[in-house]
CSV table of C-alpha atoms in Angstrom, one decimal:
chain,number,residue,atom,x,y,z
N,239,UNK,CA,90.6,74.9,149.4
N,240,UNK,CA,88.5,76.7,152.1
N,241,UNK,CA,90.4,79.0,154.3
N,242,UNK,CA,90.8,77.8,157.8
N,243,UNK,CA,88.1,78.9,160.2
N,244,UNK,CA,87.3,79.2,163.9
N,245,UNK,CA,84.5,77.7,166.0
N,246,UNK,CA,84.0,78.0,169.2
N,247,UNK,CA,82.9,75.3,171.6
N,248,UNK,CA,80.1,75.9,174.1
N,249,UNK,CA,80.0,74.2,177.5
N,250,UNK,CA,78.2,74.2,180.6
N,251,UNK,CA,79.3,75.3,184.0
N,252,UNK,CA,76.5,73.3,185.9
N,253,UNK,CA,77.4,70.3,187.6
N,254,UNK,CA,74.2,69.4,189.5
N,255,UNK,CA,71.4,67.5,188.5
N,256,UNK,CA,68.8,68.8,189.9
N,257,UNK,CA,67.8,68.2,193.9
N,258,UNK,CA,69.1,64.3,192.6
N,259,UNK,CA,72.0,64.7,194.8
N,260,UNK,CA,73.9,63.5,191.2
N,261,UNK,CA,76.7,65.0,189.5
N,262,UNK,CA,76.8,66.5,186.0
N,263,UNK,CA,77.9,68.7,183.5
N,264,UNK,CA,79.1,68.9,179.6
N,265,UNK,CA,79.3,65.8,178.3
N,266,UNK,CA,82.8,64.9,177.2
N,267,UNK,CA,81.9,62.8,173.9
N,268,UNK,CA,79.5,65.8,172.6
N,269,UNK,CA,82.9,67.6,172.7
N,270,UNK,CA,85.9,65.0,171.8
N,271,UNK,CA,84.2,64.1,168.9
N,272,UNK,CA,83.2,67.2,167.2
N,273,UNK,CA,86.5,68.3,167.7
N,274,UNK,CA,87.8,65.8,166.2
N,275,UNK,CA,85.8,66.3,163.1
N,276,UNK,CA,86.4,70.2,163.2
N,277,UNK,CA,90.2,69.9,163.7
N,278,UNK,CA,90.4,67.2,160.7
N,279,UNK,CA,88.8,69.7,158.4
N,280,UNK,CA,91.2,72.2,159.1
N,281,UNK,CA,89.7,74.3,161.4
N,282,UNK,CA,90.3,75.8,164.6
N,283,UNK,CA,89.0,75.4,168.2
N,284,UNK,CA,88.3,77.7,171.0
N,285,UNK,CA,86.2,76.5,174.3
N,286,UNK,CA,84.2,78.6,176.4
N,287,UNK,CA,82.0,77.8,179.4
N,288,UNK,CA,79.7,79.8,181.4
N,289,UNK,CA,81.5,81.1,183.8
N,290,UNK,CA,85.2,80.0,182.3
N,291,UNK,CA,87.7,78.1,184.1
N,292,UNK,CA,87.8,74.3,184.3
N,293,UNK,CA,84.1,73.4,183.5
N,294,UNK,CA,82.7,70.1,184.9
N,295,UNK,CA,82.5,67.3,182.6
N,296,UNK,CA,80.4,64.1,182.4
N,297,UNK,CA,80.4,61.4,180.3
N,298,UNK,CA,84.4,61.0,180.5
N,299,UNK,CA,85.3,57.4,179.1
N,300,UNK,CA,89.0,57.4,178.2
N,301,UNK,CA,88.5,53.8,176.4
N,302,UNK,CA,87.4,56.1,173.8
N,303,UNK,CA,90.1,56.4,171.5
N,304,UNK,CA,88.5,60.1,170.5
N,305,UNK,CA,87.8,61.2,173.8
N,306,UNK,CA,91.6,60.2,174.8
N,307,UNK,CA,93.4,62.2,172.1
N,308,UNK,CA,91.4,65.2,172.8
N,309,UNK,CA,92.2,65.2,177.0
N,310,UNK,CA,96.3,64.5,176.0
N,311,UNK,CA,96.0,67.2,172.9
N,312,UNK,CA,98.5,69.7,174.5
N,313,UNK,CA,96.3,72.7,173.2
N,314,UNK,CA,92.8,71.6,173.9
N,315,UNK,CA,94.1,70.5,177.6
N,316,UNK,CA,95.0,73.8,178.1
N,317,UNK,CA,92.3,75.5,177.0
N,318,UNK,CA,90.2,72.9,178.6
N,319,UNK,CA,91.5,73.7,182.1
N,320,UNK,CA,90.7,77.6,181.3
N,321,UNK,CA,88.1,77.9,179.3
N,322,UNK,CA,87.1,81.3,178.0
N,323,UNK,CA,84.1,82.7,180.2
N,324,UNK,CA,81.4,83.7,177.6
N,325,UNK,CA,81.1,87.1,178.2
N,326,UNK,CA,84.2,87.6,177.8
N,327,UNK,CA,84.6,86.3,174.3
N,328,UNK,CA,84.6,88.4,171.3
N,329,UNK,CA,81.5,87.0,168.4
N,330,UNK,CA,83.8,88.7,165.8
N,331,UNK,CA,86.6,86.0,166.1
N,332,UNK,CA,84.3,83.1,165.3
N,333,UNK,CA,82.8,82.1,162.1
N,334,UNK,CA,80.8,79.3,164.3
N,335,UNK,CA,79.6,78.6,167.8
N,336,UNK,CA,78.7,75.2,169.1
N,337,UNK,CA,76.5,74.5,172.4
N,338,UNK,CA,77.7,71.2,173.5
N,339,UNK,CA,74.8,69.1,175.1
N,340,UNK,CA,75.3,67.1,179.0
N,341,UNK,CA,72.5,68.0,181.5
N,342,UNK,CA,74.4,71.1,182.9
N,343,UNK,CA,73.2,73.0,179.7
N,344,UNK,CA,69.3,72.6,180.9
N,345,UNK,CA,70.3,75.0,183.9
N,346,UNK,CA,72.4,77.8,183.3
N,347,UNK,CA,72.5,78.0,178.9
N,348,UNK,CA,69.0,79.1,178.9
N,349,UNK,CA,69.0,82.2,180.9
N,350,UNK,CA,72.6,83.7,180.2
N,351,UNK,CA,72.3,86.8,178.3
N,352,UNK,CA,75.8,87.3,177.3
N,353,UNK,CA,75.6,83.4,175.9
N,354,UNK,CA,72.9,84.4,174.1
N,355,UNK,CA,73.8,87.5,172.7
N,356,UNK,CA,77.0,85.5,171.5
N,357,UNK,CA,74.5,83.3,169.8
N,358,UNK,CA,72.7,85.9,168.0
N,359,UNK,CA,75.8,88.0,167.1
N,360,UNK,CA,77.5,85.3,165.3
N,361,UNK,CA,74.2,84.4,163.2
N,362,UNK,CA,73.9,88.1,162.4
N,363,UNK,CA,77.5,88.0,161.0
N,364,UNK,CA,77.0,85.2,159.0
N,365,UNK,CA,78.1,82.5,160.9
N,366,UNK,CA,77.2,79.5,162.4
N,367,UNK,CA,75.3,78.5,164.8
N,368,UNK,CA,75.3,74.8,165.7
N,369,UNK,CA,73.6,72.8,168.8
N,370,UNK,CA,73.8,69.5,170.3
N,371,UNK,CA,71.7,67.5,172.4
N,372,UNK,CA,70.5,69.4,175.1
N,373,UNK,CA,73.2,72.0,173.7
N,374,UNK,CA,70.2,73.7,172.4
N,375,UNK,CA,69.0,74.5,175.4
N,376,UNK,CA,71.3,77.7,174.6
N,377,UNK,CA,68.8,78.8,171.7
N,378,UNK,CA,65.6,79.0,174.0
N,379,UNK,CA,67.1,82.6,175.0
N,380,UNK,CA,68.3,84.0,171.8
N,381,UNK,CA,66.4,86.5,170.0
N,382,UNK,CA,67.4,88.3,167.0
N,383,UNK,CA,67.6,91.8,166.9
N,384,UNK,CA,64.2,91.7,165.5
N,385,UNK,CA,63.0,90.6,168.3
N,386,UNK,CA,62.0,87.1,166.9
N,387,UNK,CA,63.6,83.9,168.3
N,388,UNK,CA,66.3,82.5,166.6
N,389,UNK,CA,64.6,79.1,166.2
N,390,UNK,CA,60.9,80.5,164.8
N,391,UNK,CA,60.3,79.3,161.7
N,392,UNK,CA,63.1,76.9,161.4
N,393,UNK,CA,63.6,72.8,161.3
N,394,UNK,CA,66.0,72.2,164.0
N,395,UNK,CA,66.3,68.9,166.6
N,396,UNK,CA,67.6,68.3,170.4
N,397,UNK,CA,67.0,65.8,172.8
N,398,UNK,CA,63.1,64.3,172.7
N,399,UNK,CA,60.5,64.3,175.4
N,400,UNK,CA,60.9,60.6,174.7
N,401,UNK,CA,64.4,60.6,175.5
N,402,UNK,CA,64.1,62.6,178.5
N,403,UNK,CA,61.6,60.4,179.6
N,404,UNK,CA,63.2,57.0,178.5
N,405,UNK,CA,66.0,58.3,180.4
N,406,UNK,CA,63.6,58.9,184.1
N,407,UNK,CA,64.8,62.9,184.6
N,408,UNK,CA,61.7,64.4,183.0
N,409,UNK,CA,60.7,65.3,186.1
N,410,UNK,CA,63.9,66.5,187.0
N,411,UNK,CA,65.3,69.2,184.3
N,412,UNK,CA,63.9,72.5,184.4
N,413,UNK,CA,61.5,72.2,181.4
N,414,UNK,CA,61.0,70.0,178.4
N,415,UNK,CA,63.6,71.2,175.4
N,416,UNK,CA,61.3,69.9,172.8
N,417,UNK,CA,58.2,71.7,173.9
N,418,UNK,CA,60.3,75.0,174.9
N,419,UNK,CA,61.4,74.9,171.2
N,420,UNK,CA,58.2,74.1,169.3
N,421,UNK,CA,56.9,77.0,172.2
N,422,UNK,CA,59.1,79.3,170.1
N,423,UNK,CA,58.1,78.6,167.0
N,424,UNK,CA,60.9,75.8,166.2
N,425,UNK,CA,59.6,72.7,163.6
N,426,UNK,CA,61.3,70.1,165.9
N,427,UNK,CA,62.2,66.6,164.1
N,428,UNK,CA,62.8,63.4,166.3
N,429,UNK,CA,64.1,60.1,164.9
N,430,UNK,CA,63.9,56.9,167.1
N,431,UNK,CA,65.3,57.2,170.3
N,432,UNK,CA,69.0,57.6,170.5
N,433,UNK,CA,69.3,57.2,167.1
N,434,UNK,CA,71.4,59.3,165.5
N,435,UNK,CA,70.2,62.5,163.8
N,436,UNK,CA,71.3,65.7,162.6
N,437,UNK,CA,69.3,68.5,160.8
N,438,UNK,CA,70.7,71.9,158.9
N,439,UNK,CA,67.9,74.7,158.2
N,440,UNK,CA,70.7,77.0,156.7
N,441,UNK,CA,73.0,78.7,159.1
N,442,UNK,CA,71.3,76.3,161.8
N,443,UNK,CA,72.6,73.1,162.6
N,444,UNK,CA,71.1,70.6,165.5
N,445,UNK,CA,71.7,66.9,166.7
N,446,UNK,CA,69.3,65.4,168.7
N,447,UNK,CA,71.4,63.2,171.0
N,448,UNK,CA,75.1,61.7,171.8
N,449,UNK,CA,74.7,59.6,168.8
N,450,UNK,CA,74.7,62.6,166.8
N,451,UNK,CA,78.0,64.1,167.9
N,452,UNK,CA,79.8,63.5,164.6
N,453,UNK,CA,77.2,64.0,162.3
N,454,UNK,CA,76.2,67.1,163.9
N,455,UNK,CA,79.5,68.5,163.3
N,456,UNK,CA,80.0,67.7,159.9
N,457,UNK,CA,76.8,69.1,159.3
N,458,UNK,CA,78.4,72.2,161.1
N,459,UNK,CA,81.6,71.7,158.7
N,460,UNK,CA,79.1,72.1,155.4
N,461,UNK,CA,77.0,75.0,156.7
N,462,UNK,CA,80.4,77.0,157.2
N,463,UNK,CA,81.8,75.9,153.7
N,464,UNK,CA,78.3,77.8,152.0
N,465,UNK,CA,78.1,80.1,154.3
């Protein structure tokens, strides 16, 4: 049996989208779920945001029988209403780092040097490093200590141009997370839109969209168990 090990959730501390006068933020099933599937493997979870505190979420539909255990788990509500602040957290505790997805993360996971020296760190150590929808919006900053981005070289997935675009806000994010990745070197990989989709290029692990959540993190579960 493998020993119990600790990942830490990513989330975003942007709630705006854009000038659309529209709310956003992390998006609650990109976090319920994975959790889920982390916590029935044994492992532990942590949640971190960018600036800490009570990040804002989006997505929230409590008729989701996953979504609903996770808000009334005692420990994840509490650590939900204080999340660790990123810079604040410690890459040696955590054998894994995931960047949830929701809009938020187009703003603020991209240009946060502490969330992506977390992100390097951890890969250095031998960890994980997993992403999720527009979660990998976090790996557009992180170089190695090399000097090379994380994604160069490497299969990986997040949410299409097509998506963005089937969902009217490509005019609206900051920049295109497909073409930033391929920009850095990343082999992106779309399936259909919305369909489900997870890819593992080693110590990498991607999902392309919300449909992904769960196989995302499972994929997350086996990188850590050869890792």
């Amino acid at each position: 049996m493998s020993r119990t090990k600790t990942i830490l959730i990513v989330l975003t501390s942007h709630a705006e989208l854009g000038d659309t006068g529209r709310s956003t933020g992390y998006y609650m099933p990109e976090v319920a779920h994975p959790w889920q599937v982390f916590s029935e493997a044994g492992h532990r979870v942590d949640l971190a945001s960018v600036r800490g505190g009570r990040p804002p979420a989006s997505g929230v539909d409590l008729n989701d029988r996953v979504q609903k255990a996770f808000l009334e788990d005692p420990e994840m509500r509490a650590k939900l209403a204080d999340t660790l602040r990123v810079g604040d957290v410690d890459p040696a505790g955590y054998d894994a780092v995931f960047f949830a997805g929701g809009h938020g993360t187009m703003w603020d996971f991209p240009g946060d040097p502490a969330l992506a020296a977390l992100a390097r760190d951890v890969y250095e150590a031998g960890g994980v490093v997993a992403a999720l929808c527009h979660g990998p919006a976090a790996l557009v900053g992180v170089r190695l200590s090399d000097g090379r981005p994380l994604v160069e070289g490497k299969r990986l997935t997040g949410f299409s141009n097509a998506e963005e675009a089937a969902m009217g806000l490509t005019d609206i994010v900051p920049f295109a997370l497909q073409t930033a990745l391929e920009e850095l070197g990343g082999k992106h990989e779309s399936a259909p839109e919305f369909a489900a989709h997870a890819v593992t290029d080693g110590r990498l692990v991607t999902g392309q969209n919300p449909a992904s959540a769960t196989d995302t993190a499972v994929a997350t579960v086996l990188a850590l168990a050869s890792a």
